[in-house]
Each structure stands twice: as C-alpha cells, then as structure tokens.
GROMACS .gro file of C-alpha atoms in nm:
model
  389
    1UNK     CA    1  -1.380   5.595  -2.314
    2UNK     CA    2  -1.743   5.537  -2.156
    3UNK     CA    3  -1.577   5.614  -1.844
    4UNK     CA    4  -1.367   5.941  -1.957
    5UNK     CA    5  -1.700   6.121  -2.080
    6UNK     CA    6  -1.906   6.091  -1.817
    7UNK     CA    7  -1.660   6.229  -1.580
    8UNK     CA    8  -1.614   6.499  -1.845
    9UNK     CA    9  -1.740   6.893  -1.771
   10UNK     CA   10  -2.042   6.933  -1.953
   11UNK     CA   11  -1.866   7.216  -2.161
   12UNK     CA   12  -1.612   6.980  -2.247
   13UNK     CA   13  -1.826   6.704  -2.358
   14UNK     CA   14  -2.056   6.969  -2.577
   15UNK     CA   15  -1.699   7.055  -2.738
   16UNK     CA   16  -1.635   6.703  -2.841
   17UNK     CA   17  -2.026   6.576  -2.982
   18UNK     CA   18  -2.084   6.977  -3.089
   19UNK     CA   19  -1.749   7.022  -3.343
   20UNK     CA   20  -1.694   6.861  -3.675
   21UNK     CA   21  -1.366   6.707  -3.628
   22UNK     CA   22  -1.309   6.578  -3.946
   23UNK     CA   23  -1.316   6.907  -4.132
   24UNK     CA   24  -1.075   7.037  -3.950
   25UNK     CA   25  -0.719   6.999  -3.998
   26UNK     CA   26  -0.357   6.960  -3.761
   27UNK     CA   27   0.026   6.992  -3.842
   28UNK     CA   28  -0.024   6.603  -3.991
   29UNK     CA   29  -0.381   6.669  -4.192
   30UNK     CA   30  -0.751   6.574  -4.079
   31UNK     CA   31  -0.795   6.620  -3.700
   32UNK     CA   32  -1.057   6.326  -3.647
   33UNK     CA   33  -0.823   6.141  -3.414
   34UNK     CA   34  -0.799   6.409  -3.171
   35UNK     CA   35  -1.104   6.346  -3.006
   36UNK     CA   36  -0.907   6.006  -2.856
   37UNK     CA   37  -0.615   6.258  -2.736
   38UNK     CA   38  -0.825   6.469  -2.609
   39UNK     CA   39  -0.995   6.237  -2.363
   40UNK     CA   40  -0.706   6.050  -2.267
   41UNK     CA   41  -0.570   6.371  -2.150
   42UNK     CA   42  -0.780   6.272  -1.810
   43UNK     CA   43  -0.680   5.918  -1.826
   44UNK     CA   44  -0.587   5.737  -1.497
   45UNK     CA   45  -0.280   5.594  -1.716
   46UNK     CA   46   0.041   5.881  -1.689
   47UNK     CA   47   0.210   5.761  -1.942
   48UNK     CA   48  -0.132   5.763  -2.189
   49UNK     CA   49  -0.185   6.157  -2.049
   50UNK     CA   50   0.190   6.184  -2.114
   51UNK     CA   51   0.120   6.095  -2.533
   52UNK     CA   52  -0.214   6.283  -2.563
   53UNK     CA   53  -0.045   6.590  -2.430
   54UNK     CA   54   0.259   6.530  -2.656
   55UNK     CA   55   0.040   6.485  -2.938
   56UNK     CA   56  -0.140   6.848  -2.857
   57UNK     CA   57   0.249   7.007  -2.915
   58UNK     CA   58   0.307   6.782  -3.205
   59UNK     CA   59   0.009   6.804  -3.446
   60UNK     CA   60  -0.231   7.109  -3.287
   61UNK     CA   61   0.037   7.357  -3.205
   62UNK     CA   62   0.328   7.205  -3.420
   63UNK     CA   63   0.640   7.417  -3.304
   64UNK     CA   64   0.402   7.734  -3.256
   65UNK     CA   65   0.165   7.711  -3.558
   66UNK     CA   66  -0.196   7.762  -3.584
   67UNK     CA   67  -0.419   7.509  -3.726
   68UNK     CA   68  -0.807   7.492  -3.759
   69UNK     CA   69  -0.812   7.258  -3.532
   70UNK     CA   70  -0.619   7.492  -3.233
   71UNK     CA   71  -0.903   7.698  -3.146
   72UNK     CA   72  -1.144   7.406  -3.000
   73UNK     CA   73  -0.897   7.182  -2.841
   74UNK     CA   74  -0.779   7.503  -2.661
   75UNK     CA   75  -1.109   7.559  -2.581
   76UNK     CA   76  -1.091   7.213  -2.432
   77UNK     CA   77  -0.841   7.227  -2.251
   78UNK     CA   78  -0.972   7.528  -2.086
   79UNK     CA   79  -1.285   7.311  -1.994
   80UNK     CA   80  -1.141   7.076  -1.826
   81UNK     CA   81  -0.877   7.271  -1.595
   82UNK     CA   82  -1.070   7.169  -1.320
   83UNK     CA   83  -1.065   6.812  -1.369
   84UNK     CA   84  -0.928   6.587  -1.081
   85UNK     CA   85  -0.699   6.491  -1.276
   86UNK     CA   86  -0.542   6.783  -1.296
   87UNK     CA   87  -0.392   6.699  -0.956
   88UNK     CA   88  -0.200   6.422  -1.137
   89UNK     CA   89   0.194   6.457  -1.195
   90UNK     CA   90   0.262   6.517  -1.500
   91UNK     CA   91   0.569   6.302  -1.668
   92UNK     CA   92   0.747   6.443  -2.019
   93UNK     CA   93   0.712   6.183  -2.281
   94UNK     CA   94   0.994   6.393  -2.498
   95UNK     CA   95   1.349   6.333  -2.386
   96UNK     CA   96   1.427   6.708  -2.342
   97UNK     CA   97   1.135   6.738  -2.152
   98UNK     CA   98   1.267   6.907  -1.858
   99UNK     CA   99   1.230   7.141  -1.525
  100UNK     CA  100   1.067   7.047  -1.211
  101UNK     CA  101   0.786   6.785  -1.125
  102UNK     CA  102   0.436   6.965  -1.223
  103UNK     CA  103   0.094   6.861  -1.208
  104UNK     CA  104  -0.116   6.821  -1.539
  105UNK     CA  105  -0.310   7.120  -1.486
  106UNK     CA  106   0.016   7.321  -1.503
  107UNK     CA  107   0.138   7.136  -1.847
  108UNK     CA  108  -0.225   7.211  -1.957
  109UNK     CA  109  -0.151   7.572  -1.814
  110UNK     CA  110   0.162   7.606  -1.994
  111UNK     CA  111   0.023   7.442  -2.350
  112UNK     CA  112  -0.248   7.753  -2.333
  113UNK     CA  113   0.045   7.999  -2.261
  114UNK     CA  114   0.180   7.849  -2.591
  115UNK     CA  115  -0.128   7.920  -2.787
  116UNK     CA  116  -0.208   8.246  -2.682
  117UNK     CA  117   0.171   8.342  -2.763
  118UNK     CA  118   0.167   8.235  -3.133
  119UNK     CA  119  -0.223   8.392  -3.172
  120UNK     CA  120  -0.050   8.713  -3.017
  121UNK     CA  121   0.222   8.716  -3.257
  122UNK     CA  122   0.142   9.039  -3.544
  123UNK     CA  123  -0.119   9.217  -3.347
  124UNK     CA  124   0.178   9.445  -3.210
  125UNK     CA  125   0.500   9.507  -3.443
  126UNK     CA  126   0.633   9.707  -3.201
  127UNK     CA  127   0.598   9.455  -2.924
  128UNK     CA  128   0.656   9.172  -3.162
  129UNK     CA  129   0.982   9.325  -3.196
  130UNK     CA  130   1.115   9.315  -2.861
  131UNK     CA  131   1.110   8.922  -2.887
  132UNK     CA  132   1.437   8.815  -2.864
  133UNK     CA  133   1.403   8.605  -3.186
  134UNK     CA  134   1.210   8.901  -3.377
  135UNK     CA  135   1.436   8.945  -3.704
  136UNK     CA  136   1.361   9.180  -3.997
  137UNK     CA  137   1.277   8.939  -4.246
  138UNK     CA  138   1.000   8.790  -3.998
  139UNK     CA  139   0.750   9.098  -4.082
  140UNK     CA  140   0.784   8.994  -4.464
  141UNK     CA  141   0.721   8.612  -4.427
  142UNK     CA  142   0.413   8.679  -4.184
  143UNK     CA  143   0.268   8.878  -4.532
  144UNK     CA  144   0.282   8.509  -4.689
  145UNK     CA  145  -0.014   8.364  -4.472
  146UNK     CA  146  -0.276   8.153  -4.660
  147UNK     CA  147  -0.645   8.200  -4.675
  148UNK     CA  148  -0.662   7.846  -4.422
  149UNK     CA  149  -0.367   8.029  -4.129
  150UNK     CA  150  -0.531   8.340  -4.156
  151UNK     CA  151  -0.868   8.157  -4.043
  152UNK     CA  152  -0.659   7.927  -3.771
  153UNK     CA  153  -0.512   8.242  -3.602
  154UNK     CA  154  -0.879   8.461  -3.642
  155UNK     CA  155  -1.039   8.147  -3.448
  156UNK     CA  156  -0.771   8.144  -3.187
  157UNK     CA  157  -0.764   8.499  -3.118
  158UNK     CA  158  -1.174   8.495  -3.076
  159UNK     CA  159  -1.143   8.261  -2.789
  160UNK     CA  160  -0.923   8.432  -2.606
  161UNK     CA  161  -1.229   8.557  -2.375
  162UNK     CA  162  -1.318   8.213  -2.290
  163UNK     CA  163  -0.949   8.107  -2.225
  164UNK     CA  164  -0.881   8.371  -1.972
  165UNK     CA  165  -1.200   8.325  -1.803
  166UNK     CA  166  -1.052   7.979  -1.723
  167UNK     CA  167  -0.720   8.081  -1.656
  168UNK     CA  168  -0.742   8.353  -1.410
  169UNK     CA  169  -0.898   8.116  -1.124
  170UNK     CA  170  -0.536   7.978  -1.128
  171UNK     CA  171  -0.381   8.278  -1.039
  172UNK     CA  172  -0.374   8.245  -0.714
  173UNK     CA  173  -0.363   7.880  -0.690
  174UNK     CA  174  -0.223   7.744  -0.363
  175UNK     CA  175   0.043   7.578  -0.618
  176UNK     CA  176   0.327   7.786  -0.688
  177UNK     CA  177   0.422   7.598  -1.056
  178UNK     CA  178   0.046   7.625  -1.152
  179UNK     CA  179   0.039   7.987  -1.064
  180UNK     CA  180   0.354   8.023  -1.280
  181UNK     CA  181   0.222   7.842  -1.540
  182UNK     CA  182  -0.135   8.027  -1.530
  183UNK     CA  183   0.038   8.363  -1.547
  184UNK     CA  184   0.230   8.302  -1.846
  185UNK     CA  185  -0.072   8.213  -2.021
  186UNK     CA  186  -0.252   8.539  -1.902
  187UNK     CA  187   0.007   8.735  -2.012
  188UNK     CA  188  -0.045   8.660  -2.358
  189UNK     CA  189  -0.423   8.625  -2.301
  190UNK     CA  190  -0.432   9.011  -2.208
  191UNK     CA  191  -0.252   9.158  -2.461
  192UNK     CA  192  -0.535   9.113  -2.659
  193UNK     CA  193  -0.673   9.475  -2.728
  194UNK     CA  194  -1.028   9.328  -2.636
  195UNK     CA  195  -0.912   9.213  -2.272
  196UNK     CA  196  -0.810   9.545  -2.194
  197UNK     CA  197  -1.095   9.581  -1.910
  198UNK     CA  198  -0.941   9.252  -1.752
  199UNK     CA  199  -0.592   9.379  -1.664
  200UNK     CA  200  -0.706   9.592  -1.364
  201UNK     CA  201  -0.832   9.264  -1.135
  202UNK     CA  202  -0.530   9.025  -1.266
  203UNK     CA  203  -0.294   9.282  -1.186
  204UNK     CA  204  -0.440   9.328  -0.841
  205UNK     CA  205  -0.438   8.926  -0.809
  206UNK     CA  206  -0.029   8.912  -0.890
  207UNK     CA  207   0.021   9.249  -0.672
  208UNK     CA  208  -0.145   9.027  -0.376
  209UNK     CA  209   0.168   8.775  -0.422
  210UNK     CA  210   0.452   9.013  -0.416
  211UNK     CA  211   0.452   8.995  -0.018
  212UNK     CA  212   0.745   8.897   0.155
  213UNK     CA  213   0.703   8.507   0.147
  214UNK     CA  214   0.747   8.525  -0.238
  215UNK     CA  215   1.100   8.422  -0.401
  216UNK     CA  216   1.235   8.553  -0.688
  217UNK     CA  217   1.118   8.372  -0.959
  218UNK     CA  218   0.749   8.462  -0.845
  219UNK     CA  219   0.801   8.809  -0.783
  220UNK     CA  220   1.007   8.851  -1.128
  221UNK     CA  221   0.694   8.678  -1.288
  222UNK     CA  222   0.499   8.913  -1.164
  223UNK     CA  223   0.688   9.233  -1.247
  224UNK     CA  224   0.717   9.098  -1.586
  225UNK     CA  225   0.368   9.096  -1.609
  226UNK     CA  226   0.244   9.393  -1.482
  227UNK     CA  227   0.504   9.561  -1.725
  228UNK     CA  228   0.370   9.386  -2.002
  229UNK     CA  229   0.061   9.486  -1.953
  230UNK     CA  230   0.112   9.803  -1.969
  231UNK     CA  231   0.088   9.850  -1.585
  232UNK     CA  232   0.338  10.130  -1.416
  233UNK     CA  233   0.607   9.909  -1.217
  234UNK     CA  234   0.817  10.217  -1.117
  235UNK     CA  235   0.791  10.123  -0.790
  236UNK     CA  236   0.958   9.770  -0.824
  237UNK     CA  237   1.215   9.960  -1.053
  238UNK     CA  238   1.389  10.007  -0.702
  239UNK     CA  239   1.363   9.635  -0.566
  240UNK     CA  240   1.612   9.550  -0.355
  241UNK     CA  241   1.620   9.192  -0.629
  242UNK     CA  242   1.794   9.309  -0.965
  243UNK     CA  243   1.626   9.018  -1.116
  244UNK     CA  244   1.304   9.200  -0.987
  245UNK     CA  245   1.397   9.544  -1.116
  246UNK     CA  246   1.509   9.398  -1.469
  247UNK     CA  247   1.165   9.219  -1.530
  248UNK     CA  248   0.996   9.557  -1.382
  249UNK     CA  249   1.186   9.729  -1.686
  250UNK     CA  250   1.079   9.469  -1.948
  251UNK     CA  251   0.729   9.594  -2.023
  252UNK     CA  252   0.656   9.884  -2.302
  253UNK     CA  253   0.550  10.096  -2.031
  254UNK     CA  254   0.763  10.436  -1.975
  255UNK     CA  255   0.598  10.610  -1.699
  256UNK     CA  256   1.029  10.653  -1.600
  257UNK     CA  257   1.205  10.531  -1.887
  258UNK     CA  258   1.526  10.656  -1.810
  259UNK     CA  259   1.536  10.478  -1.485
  260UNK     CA  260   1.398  10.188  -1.634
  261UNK     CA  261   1.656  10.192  -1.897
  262UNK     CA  262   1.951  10.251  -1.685
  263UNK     CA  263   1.842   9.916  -1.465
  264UNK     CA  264   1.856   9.711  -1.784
  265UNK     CA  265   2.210   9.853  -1.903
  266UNK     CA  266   2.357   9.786  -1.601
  267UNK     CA  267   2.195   9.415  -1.688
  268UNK     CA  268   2.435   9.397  -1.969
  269UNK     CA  269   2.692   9.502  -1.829
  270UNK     CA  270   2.734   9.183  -1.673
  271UNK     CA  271   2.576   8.933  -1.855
  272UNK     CA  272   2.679   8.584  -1.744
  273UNK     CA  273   2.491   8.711  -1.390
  274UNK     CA  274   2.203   8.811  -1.573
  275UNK     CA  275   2.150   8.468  -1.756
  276UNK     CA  276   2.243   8.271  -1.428
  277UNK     CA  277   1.934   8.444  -1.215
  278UNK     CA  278   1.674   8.183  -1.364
  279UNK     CA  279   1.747   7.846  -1.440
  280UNK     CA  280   1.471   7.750  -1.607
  281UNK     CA  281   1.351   8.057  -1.853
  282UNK     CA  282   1.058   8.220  -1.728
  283UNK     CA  283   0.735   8.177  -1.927
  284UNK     CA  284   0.722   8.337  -2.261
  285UNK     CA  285   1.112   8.387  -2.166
  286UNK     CA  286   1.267   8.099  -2.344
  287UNK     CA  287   1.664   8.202  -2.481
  288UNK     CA  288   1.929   8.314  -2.251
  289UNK     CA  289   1.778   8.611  -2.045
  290UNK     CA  290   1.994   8.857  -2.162
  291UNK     CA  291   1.865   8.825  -2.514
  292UNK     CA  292   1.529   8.980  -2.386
  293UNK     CA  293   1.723   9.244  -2.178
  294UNK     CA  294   1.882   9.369  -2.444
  295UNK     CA  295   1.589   9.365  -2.677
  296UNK     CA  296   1.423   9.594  -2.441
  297UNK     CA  297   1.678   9.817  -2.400
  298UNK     CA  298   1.726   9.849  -2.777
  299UNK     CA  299   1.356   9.909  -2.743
  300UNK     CA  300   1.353  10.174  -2.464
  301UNK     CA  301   1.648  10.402  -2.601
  302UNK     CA  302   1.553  10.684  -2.772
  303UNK     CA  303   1.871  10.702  -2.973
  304UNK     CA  304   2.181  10.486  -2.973
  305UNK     CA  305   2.413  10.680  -2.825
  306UNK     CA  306   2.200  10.593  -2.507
  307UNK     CA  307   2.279  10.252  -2.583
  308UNK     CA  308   2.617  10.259  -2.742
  309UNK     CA  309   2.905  10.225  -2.448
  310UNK     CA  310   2.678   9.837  -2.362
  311UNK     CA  311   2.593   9.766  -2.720
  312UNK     CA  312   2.978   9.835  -2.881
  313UNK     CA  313   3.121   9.633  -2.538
  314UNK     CA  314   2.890   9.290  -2.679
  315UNK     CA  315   3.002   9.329  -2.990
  316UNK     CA  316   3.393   9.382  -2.911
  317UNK     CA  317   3.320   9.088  -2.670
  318UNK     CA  318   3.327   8.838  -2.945
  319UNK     CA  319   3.307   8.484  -2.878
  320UNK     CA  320   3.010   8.624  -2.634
  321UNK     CA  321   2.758   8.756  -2.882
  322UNK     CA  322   2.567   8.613  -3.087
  323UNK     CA  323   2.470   8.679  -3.427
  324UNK     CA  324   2.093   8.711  -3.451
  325UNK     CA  325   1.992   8.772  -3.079
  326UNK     CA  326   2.251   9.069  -2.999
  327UNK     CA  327   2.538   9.131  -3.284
  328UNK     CA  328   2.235   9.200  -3.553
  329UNK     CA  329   1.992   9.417  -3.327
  330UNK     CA  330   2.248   9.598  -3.212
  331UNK     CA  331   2.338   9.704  -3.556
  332UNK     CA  332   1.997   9.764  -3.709
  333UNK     CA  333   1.903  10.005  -3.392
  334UNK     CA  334   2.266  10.195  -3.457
  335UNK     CA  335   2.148  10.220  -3.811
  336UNK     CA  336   1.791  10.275  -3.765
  337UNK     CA  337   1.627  10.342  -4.127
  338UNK     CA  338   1.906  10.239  -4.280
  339UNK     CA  339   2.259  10.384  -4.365
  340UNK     CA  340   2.277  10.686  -4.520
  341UNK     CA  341   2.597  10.765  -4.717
  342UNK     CA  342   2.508  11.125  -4.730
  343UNK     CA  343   2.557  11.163  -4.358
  344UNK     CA  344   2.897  11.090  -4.189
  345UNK     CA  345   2.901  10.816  -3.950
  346UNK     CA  346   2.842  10.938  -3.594
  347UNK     CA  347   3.140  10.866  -3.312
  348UNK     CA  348   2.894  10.585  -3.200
  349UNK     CA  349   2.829  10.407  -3.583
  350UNK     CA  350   3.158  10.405  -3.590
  351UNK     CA  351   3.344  10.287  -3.276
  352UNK     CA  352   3.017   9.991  -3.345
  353UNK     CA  353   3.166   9.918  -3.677
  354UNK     CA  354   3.489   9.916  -3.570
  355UNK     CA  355   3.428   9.648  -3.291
  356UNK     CA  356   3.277   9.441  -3.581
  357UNK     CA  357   3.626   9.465  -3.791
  358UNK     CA  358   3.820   9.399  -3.484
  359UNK     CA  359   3.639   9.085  -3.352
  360UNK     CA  360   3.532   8.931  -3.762
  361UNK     CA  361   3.819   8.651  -3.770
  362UNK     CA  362   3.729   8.562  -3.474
  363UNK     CA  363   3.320   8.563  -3.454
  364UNK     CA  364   3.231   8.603  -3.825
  365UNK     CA  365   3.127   8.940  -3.686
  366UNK     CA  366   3.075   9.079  -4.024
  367UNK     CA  367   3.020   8.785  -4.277
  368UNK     CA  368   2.817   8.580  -4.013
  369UNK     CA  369   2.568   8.892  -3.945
  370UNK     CA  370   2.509   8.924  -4.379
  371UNK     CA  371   2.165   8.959  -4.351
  372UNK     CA  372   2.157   9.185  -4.058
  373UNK     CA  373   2.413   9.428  -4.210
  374UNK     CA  374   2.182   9.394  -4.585
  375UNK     CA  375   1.900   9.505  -4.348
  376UNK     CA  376   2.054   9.791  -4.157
  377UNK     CA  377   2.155   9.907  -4.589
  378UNK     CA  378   2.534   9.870  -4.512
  379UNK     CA  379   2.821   9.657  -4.688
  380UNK     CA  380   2.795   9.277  -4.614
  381UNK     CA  381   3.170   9.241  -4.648
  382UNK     CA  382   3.518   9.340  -4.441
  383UNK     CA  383   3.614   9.521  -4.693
  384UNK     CA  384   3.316   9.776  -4.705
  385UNK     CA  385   3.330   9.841  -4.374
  386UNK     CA  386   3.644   9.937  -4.318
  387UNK     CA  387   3.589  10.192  -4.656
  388UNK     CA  388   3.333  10.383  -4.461
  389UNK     CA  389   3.590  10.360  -4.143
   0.00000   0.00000   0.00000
C-alpha cells in the first residue's frame, strides 16, 4: 500500500488523506473500504485491478446510481488517468464482461462515461427523452428522490469541470479504444449547461479524426458527438457511410431537419442492417441501434404523419418490435397529449391502431403495451380499440 501511494499523483493522494470516507456512503452502506479499491486500481496484480474496478460498478455507481461517495472516487479516477498503469490490459472480472482487449485507462475512461451519463440524466427532459429506454412513468419516479440522491447527483454534476479537464487530453490519444472510450465520457461531460464554452475546441479535436484513415466506428463516434452537442453535422448528413449519416442525424440539432429526418427513416426501413453496423454498441449507445434511431426520429418529426408509413410498418411487423423501445413510443408520439374522443382519429391514428389489432395474438401488441396505451389516454384492451376503429 506504501508502495501504491507514493507512486500516486499528488491530486490523487490529497483525495484519499483530504475526504472523510467514512461519512460517506455506496450502493452497500459506509464507503470506508474504498480507499483499498481505490489504490489497488494501480496495482501491478490484473486480476486485483480487475476487483477494485468491479467494485467501483458494484457499490459507487451500482447499475447507474449516485451515491455520496461517486463524486470523489470520480474525481479519483480522473487523477490518476495518467498513471503507468494505465498502459496495463485490462481483464473483466464479470462473466459478461465483453468486447475487445483495452487498457485500464480506457475501462477507467469508460467508468467516467458512466458517471457523467447518470449525473446528466433530468437536466434535459427533452433530451432525456430521446433515450431509448426513456418511458413516461420515468419523469414521475425521478420526483421521488431523497434529500441524500439529490446531494449525490448535485456533487457529481459540480465536478464535471474537473472531469473533463482530465478527459479531453485523451481525445486524441494515439489509442483508438481510449479515444473511444474518452469521447463517450465527454459527451456526457459537455452537456452540462456550464461546459458550454468547451464544445468549440473538443469539437475541433474529433473534426481532426474524421480524415480518411478513420473507420466507421470512429467517424460515427464522432458524428454522434458533434450532433449531440449541439454542433451542425449537415455536412456529414451526406457521408458516403449510412452509419455516418445516421449518427450525424442523432443530435437535437436541426440546422436541416428534414434531411436529417429522412436519413434516419430510411434507417428503419431496414432495420436488421441498421443494428448489424456496430457490434459492440457505441458509447452511451447500449440497446439495439435502431432503438435510438427511432427515438430520434420520433424526436425530429414535427407531426406523425411524417413518421407514420415507418412507424405503422414496426408495428404491423410484429414479432420485430418491441414493446417499450418502439411499439409504445410509437404510440404515445401518434397520440401526443393524449387521445381526444372529441376529435376523429386521423387516417394515420388509425391505420397505427389497426396494425396493433392485427398483430395482438401474435405480439401482445395491445395487452403487452398496457401502460403505454394508459399513457397515450386510450383503451388498454382489444376490445376498445377496435370501438374507436
């Protein structure tokens, strides 16, 4: 342990003697072991920086919860990026640990992307709801935070500063998986309405790597990011990589939204090509890939007879869609504010609810999407449906 401090950044050691680990608390209660974990993230042993990095995703960000504790190990981890160490392969201790050989500084990388992600989560409903998990019901049990979460995610989203600071360096790391795993924690990192004033010099930094030498995954990364950010990526809206010209259309930005629109569409039109394009999901991308597409479509239309010809063909699809990532968003964003039995159903509402009769033995398409049909203010039975049909 002797060893392990002294090789320790000075900001790093500070971190451990300065914070008052005991009064602090993780997923399992009182943080005062992580100061072990913490060191032995460095340690020469693999399999020791293999548990210390398992116990960071167990107990500190347990399945994407905040804890007192979060905020100073991230701050941490961000100290000691630069260890030597970092060089080290990394080895999953978890048996669905997955994806290519990295190095520790890109599972460090990645564990930061993580934390910034769940710190990001309710600054932005209407970016919060392009995640392909987003359901209705999330915005009410957010509400339900205690006085103890509400202090975890304040902590986490003040150190966002410091975490960027030592993320961006890794940006243009000679390492392609590090530079991966560095920009999927800056993407996160920048949302942050106080990192505005950063996204100018990281965007030029990802720009620099869109040359020819860079594959898909990279350059997808990148567009992704830029669009994200808020950044206009008309230009890579006409890539000669669809994969490139989807993630271009991701972001919020509509500097040419119908454009942008019409390259996601044509996404979903043929979806099992979509989801095949990246084997492992890009960062912040977990899900099959046409989840987010389709979320950003939903998004990006202005109405949903822009939509409807895609949406109604998932839906009549059947065994292909899936309840809460494309059957139920689909719905609520044909019934946006809710049904209205004053109004006759529009030829879109109801060649959609029709597609949901015809495919329900089958897929549950109507019983199996009860809360999603309760939210959108329509019948949650067969029956009801085909009344307003």
């Amino acid at each position: 342990m002797r060893r392990i401090l002294s090789g320790l950044p000075a900001a790093a050691r500070e971190l451990l003697s300065g914070t008052d680990w005991e009064s602090l608390q993780h997923a399992y209660g009182s943080a005062e072991d992580i100061p072990v974990s913490l060191c032995s993230l460095v340690d020469e042993d693999a399999e020791v920086r293999s548990e210390a990095l398992a116990a960071l995703d167990m107990g500190v960000l347990h399945q994407g919860s905040l804890y007192t504790v979060t905020a100073p190990v991230a701050l941490f981890v961000a100290a000691i990026l630069d260890h030597p160490m970092g060089l080290a392969e990394h080895e999953g201790h978890f048996p669905w640990d997955g994806g290519p050989p990295r190095s520790l500084r890109a599972a460090l990388l990645v564990w930061l992307g993580q934390v910034a992600e769940s710190a990001a989560y309710g600054e932005d409903l209407v970016r919060d709801r392009t995640d392909w998990q987003w359901a209705p019901w999330h915005d009410e049990t957010r509400r339900e935070q205690d006085p103890e979460e509400l202090a975890a995610l304040h902590a986490c989203r003040e150190v966002r500063p410091a975490l960027y600071n030592a993320v961006e360096p890794f940006l243009s790391s000679p390492d392609p998986h590090v530079r991966e795993a560095a920009r999927g924690a800056a993407v996160p990192l920048l949302s942050a309405p106080g990192l505005a004033d950063r996204v100018p010099r990281a965007a030029a930094l990802l720009r620099a790597r869109l040359g020819a030498g860079a594959g898909r995954r990279e350059r997808a990364g990148v567009a992704r990011a830029l669009g994200m950010w808020g950044m206009d990526t008309s230009d890579l809206l006409a890539d000669s990589d669809p994969a490139v010209r989807v993630c271009a259309a991701l972001g919020p930005a509509r500097s040419d939204r119908p454009r942008a629109l019409a390259v996601l569409l044509d996404a979903l039109r043929d979806p099992r090509t979509t989801d095949g394009w990246f084997l492992e999901p890009l960062p912040g991308l977990d899900g099959w890939f046409r989840f987010t597409v389709l979320r950003s479509a939903l998004a990006l239309a202005e109405s949903f007879e822009e939509v409807a010809p895609v949406a109604v063909a998932i839906v009549a699809a059947g065994g292909m869609s899936v309840t809460d990532h494309e059957r139920g968003p689909i719905l609520l964003k044909a019934f946006h504010g809710g049904y209205d039995p004053a109004h006759p159903l529009t030829p879109a509402q109801r060649d959609l609810l029709r597609a949901f009769v015809d495919t329900d033995e089958v897929t549950g398409g109507i019983a199996g999407n009860g809360l999603w049909f309760r939210a959108a203010g329509l019948p949650e039975d067969r029956e009801g449906i085909e009344a307003l049909l």
